[in-house]
Short mmCIF file of C-alpha atoms in Angstrom, two decimals:
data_model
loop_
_atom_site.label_atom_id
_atom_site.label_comp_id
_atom_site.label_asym_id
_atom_site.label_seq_id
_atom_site.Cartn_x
_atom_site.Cartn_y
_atom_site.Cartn_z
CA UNK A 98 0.00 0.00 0.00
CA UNK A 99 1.40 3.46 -0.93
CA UNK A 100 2.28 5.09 2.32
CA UNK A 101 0.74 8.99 1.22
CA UNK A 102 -2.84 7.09 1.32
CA UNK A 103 -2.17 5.42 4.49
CA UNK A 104 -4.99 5.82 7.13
CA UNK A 105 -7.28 7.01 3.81
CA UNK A 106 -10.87 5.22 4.10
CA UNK A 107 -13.84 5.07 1.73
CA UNK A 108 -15.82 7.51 2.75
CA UNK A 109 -12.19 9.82 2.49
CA UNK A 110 -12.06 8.78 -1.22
CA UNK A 111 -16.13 8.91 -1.83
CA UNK A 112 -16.00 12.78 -0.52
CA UNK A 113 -12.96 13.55 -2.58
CA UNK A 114 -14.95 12.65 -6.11
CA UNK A 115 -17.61 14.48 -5.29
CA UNK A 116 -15.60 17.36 -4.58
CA UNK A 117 -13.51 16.90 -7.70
CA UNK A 118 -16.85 16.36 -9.43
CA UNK A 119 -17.59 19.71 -8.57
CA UNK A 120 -14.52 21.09 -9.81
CA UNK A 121 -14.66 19.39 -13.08
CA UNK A 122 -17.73 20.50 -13.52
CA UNK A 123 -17.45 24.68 -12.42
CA UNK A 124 -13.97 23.99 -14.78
CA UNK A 125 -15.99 23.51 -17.52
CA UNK A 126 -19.11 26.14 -16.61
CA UNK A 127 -15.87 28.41 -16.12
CA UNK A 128 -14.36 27.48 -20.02
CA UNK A 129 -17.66 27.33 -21.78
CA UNK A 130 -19.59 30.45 -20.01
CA UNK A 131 -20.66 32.84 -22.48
CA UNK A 132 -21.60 36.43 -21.33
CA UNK A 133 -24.30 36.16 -18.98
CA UNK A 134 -25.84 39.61 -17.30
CA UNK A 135 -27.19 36.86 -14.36
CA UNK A 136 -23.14 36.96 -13.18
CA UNK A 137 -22.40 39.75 -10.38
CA UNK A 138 -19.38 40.48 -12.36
CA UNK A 139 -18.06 39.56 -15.73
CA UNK A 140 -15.58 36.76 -15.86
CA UNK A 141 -12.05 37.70 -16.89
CA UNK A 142 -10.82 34.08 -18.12
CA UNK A 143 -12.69 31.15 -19.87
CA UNK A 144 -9.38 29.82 -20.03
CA UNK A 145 -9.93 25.57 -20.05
CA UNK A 146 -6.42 25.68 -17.16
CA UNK A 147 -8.62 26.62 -14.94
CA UNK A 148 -9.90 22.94 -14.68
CA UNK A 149 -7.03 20.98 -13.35
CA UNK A 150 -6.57 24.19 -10.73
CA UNK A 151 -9.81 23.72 -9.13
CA UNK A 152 -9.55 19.92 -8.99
CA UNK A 153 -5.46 20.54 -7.35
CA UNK A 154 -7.65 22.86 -5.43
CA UNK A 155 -10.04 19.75 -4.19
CA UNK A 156 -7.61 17.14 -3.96
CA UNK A 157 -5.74 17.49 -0.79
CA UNK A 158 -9.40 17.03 1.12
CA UNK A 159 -8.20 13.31 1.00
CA UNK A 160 -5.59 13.56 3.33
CA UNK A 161 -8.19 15.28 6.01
CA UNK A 162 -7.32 12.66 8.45
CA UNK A 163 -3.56 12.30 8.37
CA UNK A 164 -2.76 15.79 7.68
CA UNK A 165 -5.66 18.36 7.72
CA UNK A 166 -4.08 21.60 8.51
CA UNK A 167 -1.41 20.85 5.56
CA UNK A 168 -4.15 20.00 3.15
CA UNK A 169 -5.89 22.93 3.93
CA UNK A 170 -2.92 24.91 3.51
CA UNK A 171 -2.28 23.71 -0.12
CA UNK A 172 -6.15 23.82 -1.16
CA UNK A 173 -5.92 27.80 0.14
CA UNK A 174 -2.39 28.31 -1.78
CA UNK A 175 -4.31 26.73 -5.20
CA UNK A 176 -6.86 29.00 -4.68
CA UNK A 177 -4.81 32.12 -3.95
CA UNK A 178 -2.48 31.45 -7.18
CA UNK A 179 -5.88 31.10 -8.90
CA UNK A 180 -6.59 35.07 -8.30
CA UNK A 181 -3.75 36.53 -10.50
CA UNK A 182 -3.74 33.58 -13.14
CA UNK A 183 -7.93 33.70 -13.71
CA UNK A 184 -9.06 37.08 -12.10
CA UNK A 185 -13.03 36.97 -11.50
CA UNK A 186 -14.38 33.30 -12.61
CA UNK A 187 -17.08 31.40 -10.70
CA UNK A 188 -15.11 30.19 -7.49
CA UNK A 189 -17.72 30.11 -5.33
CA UNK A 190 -18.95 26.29 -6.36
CA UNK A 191 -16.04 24.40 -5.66
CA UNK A 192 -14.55 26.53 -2.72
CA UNK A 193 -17.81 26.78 -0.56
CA UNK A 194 -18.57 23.30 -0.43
CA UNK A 195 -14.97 22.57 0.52
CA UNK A 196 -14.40 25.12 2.91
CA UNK A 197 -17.56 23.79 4.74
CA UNK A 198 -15.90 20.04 4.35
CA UNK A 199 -12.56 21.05 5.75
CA UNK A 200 -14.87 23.02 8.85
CA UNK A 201 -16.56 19.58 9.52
CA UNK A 202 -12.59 18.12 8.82
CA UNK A 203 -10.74 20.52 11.27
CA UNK A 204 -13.49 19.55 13.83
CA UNK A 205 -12.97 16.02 13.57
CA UNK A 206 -8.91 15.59 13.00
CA UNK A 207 -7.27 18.79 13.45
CA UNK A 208 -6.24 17.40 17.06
CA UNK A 209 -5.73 20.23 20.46
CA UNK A 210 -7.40 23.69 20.50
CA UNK A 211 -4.48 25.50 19.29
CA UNK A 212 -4.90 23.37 16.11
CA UNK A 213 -8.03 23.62 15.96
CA UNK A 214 -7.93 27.44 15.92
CA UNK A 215 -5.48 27.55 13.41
CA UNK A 216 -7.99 25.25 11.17
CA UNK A 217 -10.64 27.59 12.19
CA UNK A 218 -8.44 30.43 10.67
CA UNK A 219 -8.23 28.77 7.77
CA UNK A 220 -11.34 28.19 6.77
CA UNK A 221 -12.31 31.83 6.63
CA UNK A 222 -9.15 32.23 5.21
CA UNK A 223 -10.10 29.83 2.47
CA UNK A 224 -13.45 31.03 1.89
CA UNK A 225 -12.08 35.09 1.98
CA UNK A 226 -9.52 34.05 -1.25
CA UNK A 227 -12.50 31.77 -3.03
CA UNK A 228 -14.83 34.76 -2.69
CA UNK A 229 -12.60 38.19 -2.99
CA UNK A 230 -12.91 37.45 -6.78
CA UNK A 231 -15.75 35.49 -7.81
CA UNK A 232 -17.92 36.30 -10.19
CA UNK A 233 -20.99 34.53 -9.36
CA UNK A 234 -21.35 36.51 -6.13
CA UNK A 235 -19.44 39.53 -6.83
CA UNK A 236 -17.23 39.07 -3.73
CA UNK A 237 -17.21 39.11 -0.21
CA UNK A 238 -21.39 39.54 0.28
CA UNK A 239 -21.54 35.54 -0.23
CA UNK A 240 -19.74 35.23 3.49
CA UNK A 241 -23.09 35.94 4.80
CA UNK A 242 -24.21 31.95 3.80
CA UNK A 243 -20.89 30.50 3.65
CA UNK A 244 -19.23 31.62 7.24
CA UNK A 245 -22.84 29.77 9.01
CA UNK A 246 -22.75 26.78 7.04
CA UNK A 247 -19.05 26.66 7.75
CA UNK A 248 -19.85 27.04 11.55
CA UNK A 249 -22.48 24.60 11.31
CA UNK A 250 -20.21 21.71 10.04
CA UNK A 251 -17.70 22.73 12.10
CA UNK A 252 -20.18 22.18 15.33
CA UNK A 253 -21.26 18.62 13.84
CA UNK A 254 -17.61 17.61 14.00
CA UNK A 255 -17.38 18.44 17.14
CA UNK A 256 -20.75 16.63 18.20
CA UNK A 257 -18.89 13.47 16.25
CA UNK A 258 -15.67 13.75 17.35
CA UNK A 259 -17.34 13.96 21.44
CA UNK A 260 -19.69 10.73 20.37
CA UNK A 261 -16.59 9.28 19.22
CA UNK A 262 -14.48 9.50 22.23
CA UNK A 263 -17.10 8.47 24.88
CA UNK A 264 -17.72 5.31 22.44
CA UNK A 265 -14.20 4.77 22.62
CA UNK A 266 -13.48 5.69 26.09
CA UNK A 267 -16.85 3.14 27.03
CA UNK A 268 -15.54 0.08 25.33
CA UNK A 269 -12.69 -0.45 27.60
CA UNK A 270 -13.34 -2.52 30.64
CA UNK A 271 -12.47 -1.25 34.37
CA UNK A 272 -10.73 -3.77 35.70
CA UNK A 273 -13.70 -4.41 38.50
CA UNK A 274 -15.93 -4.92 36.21
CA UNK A 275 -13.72 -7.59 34.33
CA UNK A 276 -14.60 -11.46 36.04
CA UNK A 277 -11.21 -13.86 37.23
#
């Protein structure tokens, strides 16, 4: 077994296609879009590069687990070296659903408090550089749905993570309770 996808499970690999799903598919509604008033602001690129960006962009959510705070790092970085290469494009599609997995991510994995804050950091951070120049939403005003649902997932990973622990800290035995 390759050692980068140690500690990788199914549902790891299931939420990574759907993310990269989504990034194929805004890649495309980014190449193909034609001029559409409906857009807050007009795209500056239909450039076709802008596919395999978004899905480096979705990628690293695989490594959640083993290394969250690094794989958010990178997915930010691919989406700040997005801003000068594509200007405004339609960002909004990819980033928001995977700034609101890496919430429910940092919740789960990202280990202590200080860790956890840093995490927390950097999912604003990540949805600030999706949104600063996306032309679906025009910027910034799409914070308003994104920060909540962000919050929200961020609160069921805690809820999860807590579960988890008692679960895990029930199914040991005390030794009284354990017959000669």
């Amino acid at each position: 077994m390759n050692t980068s996808l140690k500690g990788v499970r199914p549902l790891d690999y299931a939420l990574t296609a759907v993310l990269v799903a989504l990034a194929v598919l805004l890649g495309v509604a980014n190449a193909t879009a034609g001029d559409d008033p409906g857009t807050a602001h007009a795209m500056d690129s239909r450039s076709w590069l802008i596919l395999p960006v978004l899905v480096l962009a979705a990628v690293p959510i695989l490594w959640r687990r083993r290394a969250v705070l690094p794989a958010l790092a990178v997915s930010i970085l691919v989406f700040a070296a997005s801003l000068p290469m594509f200007g405004w494009i339609t960002r909004c599609g990819l980033g928001l659903p995977l700034a609101i997995a890496y919430a429910y991510a940092v919740a789960r994995f990202a280990g202590p408090a200080s860790r956890q804050v840093i995490g927390v950091v950097g999912v604003v951070v990540l949805e600030l550089v999706v949104l600063v120049e996306d032309a679906s939403t025009g910027g910034l005003g799409a914070l308003g749905i994104g920060l909540p649902l962000a919050a929200l997932a961020y609160g069921a990973g805690v809820v999860v993570n807590t579960l988890a622990d008692r679960r895990a800290a029930g199914s040991t035995l005390a030794p009284e309770r354990v017959s000669a």
